[in-house]
Amino acid sequence: MKRLFVYRALDAKGQLVTGESPLADPEILAERLHATGLHPLEIRRARVARQRRRPIALRLLHPRGPLVRPRALALYTRQFATLMRAGEPITRALRVLARQTDSAPLARTTLALSRAVASGTPLHDAMRRHPRVFDPLYLGLVRLGEMSGGLDEALMRIADVLDRRAWLRGKIRSAVVYPCTVALIAALITIFLVWKVMPKFSAAFQEAGKELPALTAGLIRWSEAIRANAVLVLILLMLLLACLRWMGRRPWGRLALDRATLRVPVLGTLCRKTAMARFARTLSTLMAAGVPILQALDIVRGAAGNAVLSRALGRAHLAIVNGESLHTTFAMQPVFPPLLVQMVAVGEECGEMTRLLTRMADLYEREVDDTVKALASIIEPVMIVLVGTIVGLIAVAVFLPLVS
């Protein structure tokens, strides 16, 4: 971890100034302070609060993810851009944002940014210390905005991208939440019937001494097996979840999981379109801001959100370094659809890459929307029939011996 020094100094008017700096050597920091007209009184290493390491079970079942939701970060970024366009200094704008935001983690992060910028750290370097809030796209555009003097425009571009990401995320969530909720309700109903209802009927049937129908006998045996091995089944499910979480935190595991997800018939298509929409939107935003293609591909790779796409972008980067064209490198990677490859080829020929990538992002976002709507119209009746079938089978198995 990079060392951090705090200092106290006097300015030309004799007023006390305090701040912090990531410079590794206190002598270099003292020279830097003298060069800015400050007389250092004290320079010492900052005390960094040692974070308690979470238990391994908690880290596996609930790994640390982004601190801030995309929609909240988009609103924050848009407000930041508005303050910068109004001519506010960065430190004052950050203090206003810290008071304005409703997100406690974002408020703490903003105050830390304000202190770092006040001590002379560039904004993008200060943001780099908070990777769970600001991704590579955010850092790259902020750095470019600081260098070109167009920080407000860069922040507006970031806010637009984050808004589209939040929209896509909401679409995916709406496609997943309903079937998962219905499946959970069906599972709870089944567990209740198997755990509570079936044992009572089983005891009554055994006392009657009657031969049970095959459906009823099979359901009773299944119920007894589940009740006898419930703890083992629960442990196996928790181990499976922990294993998937553990794999998801490692590059090879994330690659394997994302590759398997893309092969699922319907879900894979939806995930592929979502990844392409995010990729096209991010790359078009970077190119519109004037980021060179190699640097843009590096940034997109870090913000891809899909290990298969990230790996393909890494290979494309190497191919371009070796002299290949962009559309040729994309054509060699199966993850890129032929339509996207063709549009990239046209964009390279006519010099309209940014405009065509934006159109492709719009196209894939519309396709995601249409796919989610189609899935919702299909899944709802299917889940209702599934729940009805499960409950109906159990009801028939229970009452069949009473009728026969």
Tab-separated table of C-alpha atoms in Angstrom:
chain	number	residue	atom	x	y	z
A	1	MET	CA	0.000	0.000	0.000
A	2	LYS	CA	1.308	3.467	-0.892
A	3	ARG	CA	2.482	5.511	2.108
A	4	LEU	CA	0.611	8.680	2.949
A	5	PHE	CA	2.117	11.694	4.734
A	6	VAL	CA	0.267	14.483	6.505
A	7	TYR	CA	1.800	17.888	7.006
A	8	ARG	CA	1.319	21.215	8.778
A	9	ALA	CA	2.760	24.325	7.133
A	10	LEU	CA	2.558	28.117	7.153
A	11	ASP	CA	1.642	30.094	4.053
A	12	ALA	CA	2.975	33.514	3.054
A	13	LYS	CA	0.446	35.217	5.364
A	14	GLY	CA	1.480	33.090	8.335
A	15	GLN	CA	-1.717	31.060	8.354
A	16	LEU	CA	-1.660	27.372	9.226
A	17	VAL	CA	-2.250	24.974	6.326
A	18	THR	CA	-2.750	21.230	6.737
A	19	GLY	CA	-2.979	18.485	4.153
A	20	GLU	CA	-1.854	15.062	3.020
A	21	SER	CA	0.295	13.762	0.173
A	22	PRO	CA	1.016	10.322	-1.314
A	23	LEU	CA	4.684	11.212	-1.983
A	24	ALA	CA	6.932	8.403	-0.768
A	25	ASP	CA	9.723	10.629	0.649
A	26	PRO	CA	9.135	13.370	3.271
A	27	GLU	CA	12.163	15.328	1.964
A	28	ILE	CA	10.635	15.488	-1.511
A	29	LEU	CA	7.363	16.588	0.066
A	30	ALA	CA	9.180	19.360	1.974
A	31	GLU	CA	10.777	20.589	-1.264
A	32	ARG	CA	7.384	20.489	-2.973
A	33	LEU	CA	5.853	22.570	-0.163
A	34	HIS	CA	8.666	25.134	-0.336
A	35	ALA	CA	8.157	25.384	-4.105
A	36	THR	CA	4.487	26.237	-3.580
A	37	GLY	CA	5.290	28.983	-1.053
A	38	LEU	CA	4.598	26.986	2.111
A	39	HIS	CA	6.929	26.640	5.096
A	40	PRO	CA	6.561	23.108	6.527
A	41	LEU	CA	6.290	22.819	10.305
A	42	GLU	CA	5.662	19.101	10.597
A	43	ILE	CA	5.638	16.146	8.204
A	44	ARG	CA	4.734	12.725	9.516
A	45	ARG	CA	3.405	9.467	8.227
A	46	ALA	CA	-0.375	9.231	8.408
A	47	ARG	CA	-1.938	6.645	10.639
A	48	VAL	CA	-4.001	4.331	8.528
A	49	ALA	CA	-6.833	2.598	10.297
A	50	ARG	CA	-6.293	-1.131	9.983
A	51	GLN	CA	-9.363	-2.777	8.610
A	52	ARG	CA	-10.502	-5.950	10.274
A	53	ARG	CA	-10.346	-8.929	7.957
A	54	ARG	CA	-13.750	-10.486	7.524
A	55	PRO	CA	-14.245	-14.197	8.243
A	56	ILE	CA	-13.544	-16.383	5.220
A	57	ALA	CA	-17.107	-17.740	5.158
A	58	LEU	CA	-18.486	-14.198	4.962
A	59	ARG	CA	-15.983	-13.227	2.279
A	60	LEU	CA	-16.969	-16.227	0.153
A	61	LEU	CA	-20.733	-15.916	0.558
A	62	HIS	CA	-20.808	-12.122	0.277
A	63	PRO	CA	-17.715	-10.724	-1.463
A	64	ARG	CA	-17.148	-7.011	-1.551
A	65	GLY	CA	-18.652	-5.359	-4.616
A	66	PRO	CA	-19.230	-1.779	-5.734
A	67	LEU	CA	-20.072	0.570	-2.892
A	68	VAL	CA	-22.445	2.767	-4.887
A	69	ARG	CA	-25.318	1.888	-7.203
A	70	PRO	CA	-24.863	3.027	-10.832
A	71	ARG	CA	-27.926	5.291	-10.769
A	72	ALA	CA	-26.753	7.062	-7.598
A	73	LEU	CA	-23.263	7.479	-9.049
A	74	ALA	CA	-24.741	8.832	-12.302
A	75	LEU	CA	-26.742	11.475	-10.405
A	76	TYR	CA	-23.672	12.367	-8.332
A	77	THR	CA	-21.536	12.715	-11.473
A	78	ARG	CA	-24.118	14.875	-13.222
A	79	GLN	CA	-24.297	17.172	-10.184
A	80	PHE	CA	-20.497	17.330	-10.133
A	81	ALA	CA	-20.466	18.350	-13.813
A	82	THR	CA	-23.095	21.032	-13.169
A	83	LEU	CA	-21.024	22.532	-10.348
A	84	MET	CA	-17.907	22.535	-12.519
A	85	ARG	CA	-19.778	24.279	-15.361
A	86	ALA	CA	-20.919	26.900	-12.862
A	87	GLY	CA	-17.261	27.723	-12.178
A	88	GLU	CA	-16.945	26.211	-8.707
A	89	PRO	CA	-13.446	25.128	-7.615
A	90	ILE	CA	-13.057	21.356	-7.393
A	91	THR	CA	-12.568	21.267	-3.618
A	92	ARG	CA	-15.642	23.408	-2.954
A	93	ALA	CA	-17.706	21.386	-5.428
A	94	LEU	CA	-16.668	18.170	-3.672
A	95	ARG	CA	-17.672	19.551	-0.269
A	96	VAL	CA	-21.072	20.533	-1.672
A	97	LEU	CA	-21.503	17.049	-3.151
A	98	ALA	CA	-20.574	15.423	0.155
A	99	ARG	CA	-23.398	17.322	1.863
A	100	GLN	CA	-25.812	16.762	-1.022
A	101	THR	CA	-25.559	13.012	-1.612
A	102	ASP	CA	-27.786	10.543	0.229
A	103	SER	CA	-25.240	7.733	-0.032
A	104	ALA	CA	-23.067	7.496	3.074
A	105	PRO	CA	-20.196	5.632	1.314
A	106	LEU	CA	-20.241	8.183	-1.505
A	107	ALA	CA	-20.217	11.059	0.991
A	108	ARG	CA	-17.183	9.586	2.793
A	109	THR	CA	-15.416	9.025	-0.508
A	110	THR	CA	-16.138	12.598	-1.620
A	111	LEU	CA	-14.720	14.060	1.591
A	112	ALA	CA	-11.579	11.974	1.093
A	113	LEU	CA	-11.338	13.291	-2.481
A	114	SER	CA	-11.716	16.858	-1.242
A	115	ARG	CA	-8.872	16.446	1.251
A	116	ALA	CA	-6.619	14.814	-1.333
A	117	VAL	CA	-7.265	17.480	-3.987
A	118	ALA	CA	-6.706	20.244	-1.429
A	119	SER	CA	-3.289	18.735	-0.684
A	120	GLY	CA	-2.297	18.924	-4.351
A	121	THR	CA	-3.242	15.463	-5.618
A	122	PRO	CA	-4.853	15.410	-9.090
A	123	LEU	CA	-8.502	14.381	-8.997
A	124	HIS	CA	-8.019	11.213	-11.064
A	125	ASP	CA	-5.175	10.071	-8.780
A	126	ALA	CA	-7.354	10.693	-5.739
A	127	MET	CA	-10.187	8.713	-7.334
A	128	ARG	CA	-7.804	5.846	-8.097
A	129	ARG	CA	-7.641	5.154	-4.351
A	130	HIS	CA	-11.349	4.213	-4.407
A	131	PRO	CA	-11.650	1.411	-7.007
A	132	ARG	CA	-14.964	0.200	-5.559
A	133	VAL	CA	-16.544	3.538	-6.525
A	134	PHE	CA	-14.717	4.705	-9.668
A	135	ASP	CA	-14.025	2.202	-12.455
A	136	PRO	CA	-11.348	2.514	-15.204
A	137	LEU	CA	-13.741	4.371	-17.533
A	138	TYR	CA	-14.417	6.974	-14.845
A	139	LEU	CA	-10.711	7.403	-14.100
A	140	GLY	CA	-9.709	7.584	-17.760
A	141	LEU	CA	-12.238	10.257	-18.715
A	142	VAL	CA	-11.576	12.337	-15.582
A	143	ARG	CA	-7.841	12.217	-16.305
A	144	LEU	CA	-8.472	13.285	-19.894
A	145	GLY	CA	-10.799	16.059	-18.733
A	146	GLU	CA	-8.196	17.396	-16.295
A	147	MET	CA	-5.495	17.383	-18.963
A	148	SER	CA	-7.666	19.102	-21.593
A	149	GLY	CA	-9.435	21.538	-19.264
A	150	GLY	CA	-12.830	20.014	-20.066
A	151	LEU	CA	-13.575	18.228	-16.805
A	152	ASP	CA	-17.242	19.242	-16.871
A	153	GLU	CA	-17.730	17.731	-20.329
A	154	ALA	CA	-15.923	14.549	-19.289
A	155	LEU	CA	-18.160	14.217	-16.231
A	156	MET	CA	-21.274	14.668	-18.368
A	157	ARG	CA	-20.094	11.887	-20.683
A	158	ILE	CA	-19.515	9.630	-17.686
A	159	ALA	CA	-22.978	10.413	-16.310
A	160	ASP	CA	-24.581	9.501	-19.644
A	161	VAL	CA	-22.762	6.150	-19.709
A	162	LEU	CA	-23.696	5.411	-16.090
A	163	ASP	CA	-27.345	6.217	-16.814
A	164	ARG	CA	-27.379	3.704	-19.670
A	165	ARG	CA	-25.666	1.119	-17.470
A	166	ALA	CA	-28.257	1.625	-14.750
A	167	TRP	CA	-31.030	1.242	-17.323
A	168	LEU	CA	-29.533	-2.016	-18.619
A	169	ARG	CA	-29.041	-3.299	-15.094
A	170	GLY	CA	-32.658	-2.538	-14.265
A	171	LYS	CA	-33.834	-4.408	-17.368
A	172	ILE	CA	-31.803	-7.489	-16.471
A	173	ARG	CA	-32.991	-7.341	-12.884
A	174	SER	CA	-36.631	-7.081	-13.952
A	175	ALA	CA	-36.139	-10.163	-16.137
A	176	VAL	CA	-34.641	-12.167	-13.275
A	177	VAL	CA	-36.498	-11.006	-10.163
A	178	TYR	CA	-39.997	-12.240	-11.063
A	179	PRO	CA	-39.110	-15.846	-11.993
A	180	CYS	CA	-36.754	-16.102	-9.028
A	181	THR	CA	-39.483	-14.843	-6.690
A	182	VAL	CA	-42.054	-17.286	-8.061
A	183	ALA	CA	-39.525	-20.134	-7.918
A	184	LEU	CA	-38.750	-19.275	-4.295
A	185	ILE	CA	-42.444	-19.237	-3.399
A	186	ALA	CA	-42.927	-22.584	-5.157
A	187	ALA	CA	-39.960	-24.042	-3.284
A	188	LEU	CA	-41.289	-22.793	0.072
A	189	ILE	CA	-44.753	-24.228	-0.629
A	190	THR	CA	-43.240	-27.558	-1.655
A	191	ILE	CA	-41.021	-27.693	1.434
A	192	PHE	CA	-43.978	-26.909	3.692
A	193	LEU	CA	-46.140	-29.627	2.124
A	194	VAL	CA	-43.347	-32.193	2.156
A	195	TRP	CA	-42.078	-31.294	5.632
A	196	LYS	CA	-45.341	-30.754	7.496
A	197	VAL	CA	-48.296	-32.153	5.556
A	198	MET	CA	-46.955	-35.390	4.074
A	199	PRO	CA	-45.688	-36.906	7.372
A	200	LYS	CA	-49.164	-36.576	8.924
A	201	PHE	CA	-50.873	-38.247	5.975
A	202	SER	CA	-48.141	-40.895	5.851
A	203	ALA	CA	-48.792	-41.842	9.480
A	204	ALA	CA	-52.544	-41.986	8.847
A	205	PHE	CA	-52.068	-44.184	5.770
A	206	GLN	CA	-49.786	-46.570	7.664
A	207	GLU	CA	-52.339	-46.951	10.466
A	208	ALA	CA	-55.040	-47.760	7.904
A	209	GLY	CA	-52.820	-50.497	6.447
A	210	LYS	CA	-54.014	-49.876	2.904
A	211	GLU	CA	-51.804	-50.289	-0.135
A	212	LEU	CA	-50.883	-46.846	-1.404
A	213	PRO	CA	-50.986	-45.733	-5.047
A	214	ALA	CA	-47.598	-45.468	-6.750
A	215	LEU	CA	-47.741	-41.647	-6.859
A	216	THR	CA	-48.486	-41.369	-3.139
A	217	ALA	CA	-45.912	-43.983	-2.140
A	218	GLY	CA	-43.232	-42.324	-4.254
A	219	LEU	CA	-43.984	-38.889	-2.822
A	220	ILE	CA	-43.848	-40.259	0.738
A	221	ARG	CA	-40.461	-41.907	0.093
A	222	TRP	CA	-39.203	-38.664	-1.452
A	223	SER	CA	-40.472	-36.689	1.564
A	224	GLU	CA	-38.769	-39.053	4.016
A	225	ALA	CA	-35.500	-38.889	2.076
A	226	ILE	CA	-35.532	-35.083	2.101
A	227	ARG	CA	-36.337	-34.900	5.811
A	228	ALA	CA	-33.612	-37.427	6.637
A	229	ASN	CA	-30.943	-35.608	4.598
A	230	ALA	CA	-32.075	-31.988	5.007
A	231	VAL	CA	-28.931	-30.903	6.860
A	232	LEU	CA	-26.665	-32.565	4.298
A	233	VAL	CA	-28.556	-30.965	1.396
A	234	LEU	CA	-28.318	-27.542	3.067
A	235	ILE	CA	-24.575	-27.948	3.633
A	236	LEU	CA	-24.040	-29.021	0.017
A	237	LEU	CA	-26.004	-26.017	-1.257
A	238	MET	CA	-23.953	-23.635	0.905
A	239	LEU	CA	-20.710	-25.258	-0.275
A	240	LEU	CA	-21.837	-24.925	-3.892
A	241	LEU	CA	-22.653	-21.242	-3.391
A	242	ALA	CA	-19.335	-20.633	-1.632
A	243	CYS	CA	-17.474	-22.440	-4.426
A	244	LEU	CA	-19.163	-20.313	-7.091
A	245	ARG	CA	-18.351	-17.140	-5.136
A	246	TRP	CA	-14.751	-18.265	-4.731
A	247	MET	CA	-14.456	-18.982	-8.446
A	248	GLY	CA	-16.036	-15.629	-9.288
A	249	ARG	CA	-13.267	-13.797	-7.432
A	250	ARG	CA	-10.500	-15.374	-9.509
A	251	PRO	CA	-9.749	-14.539	-13.154
A	252	TRP	CA	-9.891	-18.139	-14.371
A	253	GLY	CA	-13.084	-18.803	-12.402
A	254	ARG	CA	-14.788	-15.644	-13.630
A	255	LEU	CA	-13.820	-16.571	-17.196
A	256	ALA	CA	-15.259	-20.087	-16.791
A	257	LEU	CA	-18.505	-18.815	-15.233
A	258	ASP	CA	-19.021	-16.100	-17.850
A	259	ARG	CA	-18.259	-18.545	-20.649
A	260	ALA	CA	-20.797	-21.022	-19.246
A	261	THR	CA	-23.400	-18.258	-18.861
A	262	LEU	CA	-23.028	-17.207	-22.495
A	263	ARG	CA	-23.791	-20.786	-23.565
A	264	VAL	CA	-27.161	-20.907	-21.780
A	265	PRO	CA	-29.792	-20.674	-24.570
A	266	VAL	CA	-31.851	-17.625	-23.561
A	267	LEU	CA	-29.859	-16.143	-20.706
A	268	GLY	CA	-26.646	-16.321	-22.738
A	269	THR	CA	-28.165	-14.318	-25.586
A	270	LEU	CA	-29.402	-11.677	-23.163
A	271	CYS	CA	-26.014	-11.434	-21.426
A	272	ARG	CA	-24.189	-11.203	-24.763
A	273	LYS	CA	-26.410	-8.351	-25.984
A	274	THR	CA	-25.999	-6.564	-22.657
A	275	ALA	CA	-22.211	-6.901	-22.831
A	276	MET	CA	-22.155	-5.648	-26.440
A	277	ALA	CA	-24.344	-2.661	-25.565
A	278	ARG	CA	-22.067	-1.741	-22.666
A	279	PHE	CA	-18.939	-2.247	-24.777
A	280	ALA	CA	-20.182	-0.163	-27.724
A	281	ARG	CA	-21.436	2.635	-25.452
A	282	THR	CA	-18.186	2.807	-23.488
A	283	LEU	CA	-15.900	2.688	-26.523
A	284	SER	CA	-17.919	5.310	-28.410
A	285	THR	CA	-17.817	7.613	-25.374
A	286	LEU	CA	-14.048	7.269	-25.056
A	287	MET	CA	-13.437	7.835	-28.759
A	288	ALA	CA	-15.747	10.856	-28.784
A	289	ALA	CA	-13.646	12.281	-25.953
A	290	GLY	CA	-10.493	11.876	-28.042
A	291	VAL	CA	-8.952	8.886	-26.263
A	292	PRO	CA	-6.532	6.961	-28.551
A	293	ILE	CA	-7.833	3.554	-29.619
A	294	LEU	CA	-5.224	1.488	-27.727
A	295	GLN	CA	-5.810	3.388	-24.504
A	296	ALA	CA	-9.574	3.207	-25.066
A	297	LEU	CA	-9.434	-0.581	-25.473
A	298	ASP	CA	-7.469	-0.865	-22.228
A	299	ILE	CA	-10.075	1.201	-20.395
A	300	VAL	CA	-12.987	-0.718	-21.936
A	301	ARG	CA	-11.300	-3.979	-21.009
A	302	GLY	CA	-11.152	-2.940	-17.363
A	303	ALA	CA	-14.807	-1.833	-17.376
A	304	ALA	CA	-16.221	-4.623	-19.572
A	305	GLY	CA	-18.067	-6.451	-16.792
A	306	ASN	CA	-17.591	-9.773	-18.620
A	307	ALA	CA	-14.420	-11.866	-18.479
A	308	VAL	CA	-14.928	-13.369	-21.954
A	309	LEU	CA	-15.247	-9.913	-23.521
A	310	SER	CA	-12.333	-8.609	-21.451
A	311	ARG	CA	-10.103	-11.423	-22.692
A	312	ALA	CA	-11.145	-10.795	-26.302
A	313	LEU	CA	-10.340	-7.094	-25.923
A	314	GLY	CA	-6.909	-7.968	-24.550
A	315	ARG	CA	-6.209	-10.093	-27.623
A	316	ALA	CA	-7.528	-7.335	-29.883
A	317	HIS	CA	-5.184	-4.856	-28.218
A	318	LEU	CA	-2.163	-7.072	-28.933
A	319	ALA	CA	-3.272	-7.596	-32.540
A	320	ILE	CA	-3.616	-3.846	-33.140
A	321	VAL	CA	-0.142	-3.284	-31.676
A	322	ASN	CA	1.124	-5.813	-34.229
A	323	GLY	CA	-0.453	-3.845	-37.082
A	324	GLU	CA	-3.893	-5.431	-37.524
A	325	SER	CA	-6.990	-3.293	-38.099
A	326	LEU	CA	-9.692	-3.050	-35.455
A	327	HIS	CA	-12.403	-4.876	-37.403
A	328	THR	CA	-9.973	-7.670	-38.353
A	329	THR	CA	-9.065	-8.276	-34.722
A	330	PHE	CA	-12.736	-8.263	-33.711
A	331	ALA	CA	-13.576	-10.741	-36.475
A	332	MET	CA	-11.078	-13.197	-34.967
A	333	GLN	CA	-12.894	-13.136	-31.592
A	334	PRO	CA	-16.134	-15.215	-31.504
A	335	VAL	CA	-17.645	-13.048	-28.781
A	336	PHE	CA	-18.210	-10.153	-31.227
A	337	PRO	CA	-21.344	-10.515	-33.408
A	338	PRO	CA	-20.843	-10.234	-37.201
A	339	LEU	CA	-23.039	-7.114	-37.356
A	340	LEU	CA	-20.822	-5.284	-34.869
A	341	VAL	CA	-17.691	-6.350	-36.751
A	342	GLN	CA	-19.178	-5.076	-40.019
A	343	MET	CA	-20.139	-1.727	-38.495
A	344	VAL	CA	-16.625	-1.324	-37.086
A	345	ALA	CA	-15.214	-2.032	-40.564
A	346	VAL	CA	-17.504	0.596	-42.107
A	347	GLY	CA	-16.594	3.053	-39.355
A	348	GLU	CA	-12.880	2.586	-40.014
A	349	GLU	CA	-13.362	3.134	-43.746
A	350	CYS	CA	-15.511	6.275	-43.543
A	351	GLY	CA	-14.115	7.734	-40.306
A	352	GLU	CA	-17.476	7.556	-38.507
A	353	MET	CA	-16.496	5.039	-35.832
A	354	THR	CA	-17.937	7.002	-32.913
A	355	ARG	CA	-21.315	7.559	-34.567
A	356	LEU	CA	-21.664	3.939	-35.694
A	357	LEU	CA	-20.657	2.568	-32.280
A	358	THR	CA	-23.283	4.792	-30.670
A	359	ARG	CA	-25.879	3.424	-33.093
A	360	MET	CA	-24.819	-0.136	-32.264
A	361	ALA	CA	-25.144	0.611	-28.553
A	362	ASP	CA	-28.664	1.958	-29.137
A	363	LEU	CA	-29.509	-1.116	-31.222
A	364	TYR	CA	-28.321	-3.617	-28.620
A	365	GLU	CA	-30.063	-1.726	-25.824
A	366	ARG	CA	-33.341	-1.902	-27.770
A	367	GLU	CA	-32.766	-5.616	-28.341
A	368	VAL	CA	-32.196	-6.125	-24.616
A	369	ASP	CA	-35.443	-4.275	-23.906
A	370	ASP	CA	-37.363	-6.381	-26.447
A	371	THR	CA	-35.840	-9.621	-25.134
A	372	VAL	CA	-36.748	-8.787	-21.549
A	373	LYS	CA	-40.335	-7.962	-22.528
A	374	ALA	CA	-40.632	-11.214	-24.500
A	375	LEU	CA	-39.208	-13.221	-21.612
A	376	ALA	CA	-41.595	-11.585	-19.161
A	377	SER	CA	-44.596	-12.466	-21.333
A	378	ILE	CA	-43.425	-16.099	-21.562
A	379	ILE	CA	-42.078	-16.687	-18.061
A	380	GLU	CA	-45.144	-15.447	-16.168
A	381	PRO	CA	-47.605	-18.094	-17.457
A	382	VAL	CA	-44.907	-20.798	-17.388
A	383	MET	CA	-44.142	-20.140	-13.726
A	384	ILE	CA	-47.848	-20.096	-12.841
A	385	VAL	CA	-48.342	-23.459	-14.583
A	386	LEU	CA	-45.231	-24.852	-12.871
A	387	VAL	CA	-46.379	-23.849	-9.390
A	388	GLY	CA	-49.879	-25.149	-10.085
A	389	THR	CA	-48.473	-28.466	-11.331
A	390	ILE	CA	-46.303	-28.969	-8.242
A	391	VAL	CA	-49.088	-28.146	-5.799
A	392	GLY	CA	-51.576	-30.164	-7.864
A	393	LEU	CA	-49.378	-33.277	-7.892
A	394	ILE	CA	-48.927	-33.127	-4.138
A	395	ALA	CA	-52.670	-32.609	-3.626
A	396	VAL	CA	-53.518	-35.549	-5.914
A	397	ALA	CA	-50.954	-37.750	-4.148
A	398	VAL	CA	-52.491	-36.892	-0.766
A	399	PHE	CA	-56.142	-37.369	-1.669
A	400	LEU	CA	-55.797	-40.288	-4.099
A	401	PRO	CA	-55.707	-42.946	-1.319
A	402	LEU	CA	-58.801	-41.383	0.277
A	403	VAL	CA	-60.768	-41.738	-2.939
A	404	SER	CA	-59.554	-45.210	-3.981
